[in-house]
Amino acid sequence: MLPAHQVEALILDQTPCLDPQQDVELLDLLSATGRVLAQSISSKLDFPHWDNSAMDGYAVRYTDVQSCSTDRPVTLEIIEEIPAGYCPQKTVQPGQAARILTGSMMPQGADTIVIQEDTQRQGNRVTVLTAPTPQAFVRHRGEFYRAGAPLLAAGTRLLAPDIAVLAAAQWVQVLVFRRPKVAILSTGSELISPDRPLQPGQIVDSNQYALASLVMSAGADPILLGIVPDDPAAIRQAIVQAISQADMVLSSGGVSVGDYDYVDRILADLGAEIHVRAVAVKPGKPLTVATFSNPQPPTLYFGLPGNPVSALVSVWRFVQPALRKLSGLSEGWKPTFVRGITRHDLRSDGKRESYLWGRVEPGENTYEFSLASGSPSSGNLINLAQTNALAVVPIGQTHIPVGAPVQLLLI
Ligand SMILES: Nc1nc2c(c(=O)[nH]1)N[C@H]1C(S)=C(S)[C@@H](COP(=O)(O)OP(=O)(O)OC[C@H]3O[C@@H](n4cnc5c(N)ncnc54)[C@H](O)[C@@H]3O)O[C@H]1N2
Ligand code: MOO
Ligand SMILES: [Mg+2]
């Protein structure tokens, strides 16, 4: 049994990245939301594109108003009104000002904005009552970004702010990585799909749904290969089909030591290199990680434990980082651990790193973790609902008392 951190490193080491030349597609900007950029982006535009006003007020020459005050106000002639979208036609001369609105272009001659709260207006004249600082409230051309500089790097996931940046830079289509394809199969002769009547001894195949849902939330495309009975020939056929279609394969069940746990043997028969068979974590001890090096790049195979909670914990801890790397992200692959405190006693046998599921909420000073109520069994999917974090009890530790610090895996 390997420790979790070693398995995490080994998996990331074995995970290929989608090819930035071949595994790409050109998408309209909105369709690119959530996708990973496959090209680096820059703009021919400066940001701001021209000097403009950050406030509603008057564009003035600083030297005209630098020593004014309520006792010594300065009155200027308003020569033009500059609303947004209008290109100023006149130059502000000494003794003059232009009425200007937020975001509008600065007129020639002016270098400073006086906000309207510091003025009094009478017809086409404005009296300035408070001296501004030099260049106050002027947003200068190129202050935010200079044309030609890098704007967004390849390997970035495009979220709303990035889409806004691309739109502003007039990129209406962008090259993104295609979604990774992840084949999912459930092994187990006891399994039926949720729409079938349940007979004694049968179990609903919830893993297929859980895994597909996680794969989709990670921005990948699940390929649902359904239920495969505990029959070596059927499992072999399903695995062959899976590796021919997908970048990554997730199977659940059949990876422990039982008489019908065939997955490892079949992987070995098919020529896969098996890197991991078990991890010192609870739940999720039986975990098979293998690679098929033909075709190239290698297809990563995860044989997840069948127990529903174990399968999900394995995905959160080990599969999601690999999916992030595979998808073309240039960084941020690793799971997110934060420190918090626990609102409940956390217990473990100390033999494996334990992941206890529950909910984390922001407290006054730190994250606060509460255990899910109900039986904490790896076969109990029911109290996993609404889980958003796993509390970690390290190997060798059997108890983390209420109020004590704890490491939390955010999921
Ligand atoms: N003698 C030992 N027995 C077991 C060990 C061990 O070390 N020695 N490890 C246990 C641990 S830990 C786990 S976890 C499980 C993992 O078993 P498998 O991966 O072989 O999974 P199965 O035996 O096929 O099924 C286990 C359990 O999960 C249910 N299951 C399976 N697939 C699904 C699915 N798609 N949806 C919902 N539920 C599923 C299945 O019905 C079983 O109840 O092994 C322990 N045993
Ligand atoms: O490791 Mo198993 O996943 O404890 O139930
Ligand atoms: Mg088994």
mmCIF file with all atom_site columns, C-alpha atoms and ligand atoms in Angstrom, residues 281-286 305 307 309-311 352 378-379, ligand 2:
data_model
loop_
_atom_site.group_PDB
_atom_site.id
_atom_site.type_symbol
_atom_site.label_atom_id
_atom_site.label_alt_id
_atom_site.label_comp_id
_atom_site.label_asym_id
_atom_site.label_entity_id
_atom_site.label_seq_id
_atom_site.pdbx_PDB_ins_code
_atom_site.Cartn_x
_atom_site.Cartn_y
_atom_site.Cartn_z
_atom_site.occupancy
_atom_site.B_iso_or_equiv
_atom_site.pdbx_formal_charge
_atom_site.auth_seq_id
_atom_site.auth_comp_id
_atom_site.auth_asym_id
_atom_site.auth_atom_id
_atom_site.pdbx_PDB_model_num
ATOM   1  C  CA  . VAL A 1 281 ? -6.362  5.722  2.538  1.00 0.00 ? 281 VAL A CA  1
ATOM   2  C  CA  . LYS A 1 282 ? -9.756  4.997  4.024  1.00 0.00 ? 282 LYS A CA  1
ATOM   3  C  CA  . PRO A 1 283 ? -12.086 4.739  2.250  1.00 0.00 ? 283 PRO A CA  1
ATOM   4  C  CA  . GLY A 1 284 ? -10.594 3.884  -1.126 1.00 0.00 ? 284 GLY A CA  1
ATOM   5  C  CA  . LYS A 1 285 ? -7.840  1.394  -0.293 1.00 0.00 ? 285 LYS A CA  1
ATOM   6  C  CA  . PRO A 1 286 ? -8.181  -0.810 -3.385 1.00 0.00 ? 286 PRO A CA  1
ATOM   7  C  CA  . PRO A 1 305 ? -13.249 0.482  -5.659 1.00 0.00 ? 305 PRO A CA  1
ATOM   8  C  CA  . ASN A 1 307 ? -18.103 0.836  -2.670 1.00 0.00 ? 307 ASN A CA  1
ATOM   9  C  CA  . VAL A 1 309 ? -18.202 6.329  -1.146 1.00 0.00 ? 309 VAL A CA  1
ATOM   10 C  CA  . SER A 1 310 ? -14.782 4.790  -1.822 1.00 0.00 ? 310 SER A CA  1
ATOM   11 C  CA  . ALA A 1 311 ? -15.212 5.355  -5.565 1.00 0.00 ? 311 ALA A CA  1
ATOM   12 C  CA  . ARG A 1 352 ? -4.607  4.506  6.877  1.00 0.00 ? 352 ARG A CA  1
ATOM   13 C  CA  . SER A 1 378 ? -17.947 3.378  2.653  1.00 0.00 ? 378 SER A CA  1
ATOM   14 C  CA  . GLY A 1 379 ? -21.076 1.559  1.479  1.00 0.00 ? 379 GLY A CA  1
HETATM 15 O  O1  . MOO B 2 .   ? -11.278 1.330  1.409  1.00 0.00 ? 2   MOO B O1  1
HETATM 16 MO MO1 . MOO B 2 .   ? -12.750 0.643  1.368  1.00 0.00 ? 2   MOO B MO1 1
HETATM 17 O  O2  . MOO B 2 .   ? -12.830 1.863  0.300  1.00 0.00 ? 2   MOO B O2  1
HETATM 18 O  O3  . MOO B 2 .   ? -12.577 1.154  3.061  1.00 0.00 ? 2   MOO B O3  1
HETATM 19 O  O4  . MOO B 2 .   ? -14.307 0.763  1.797  1.00 0.00 ? 2   MOO B O4  1
#
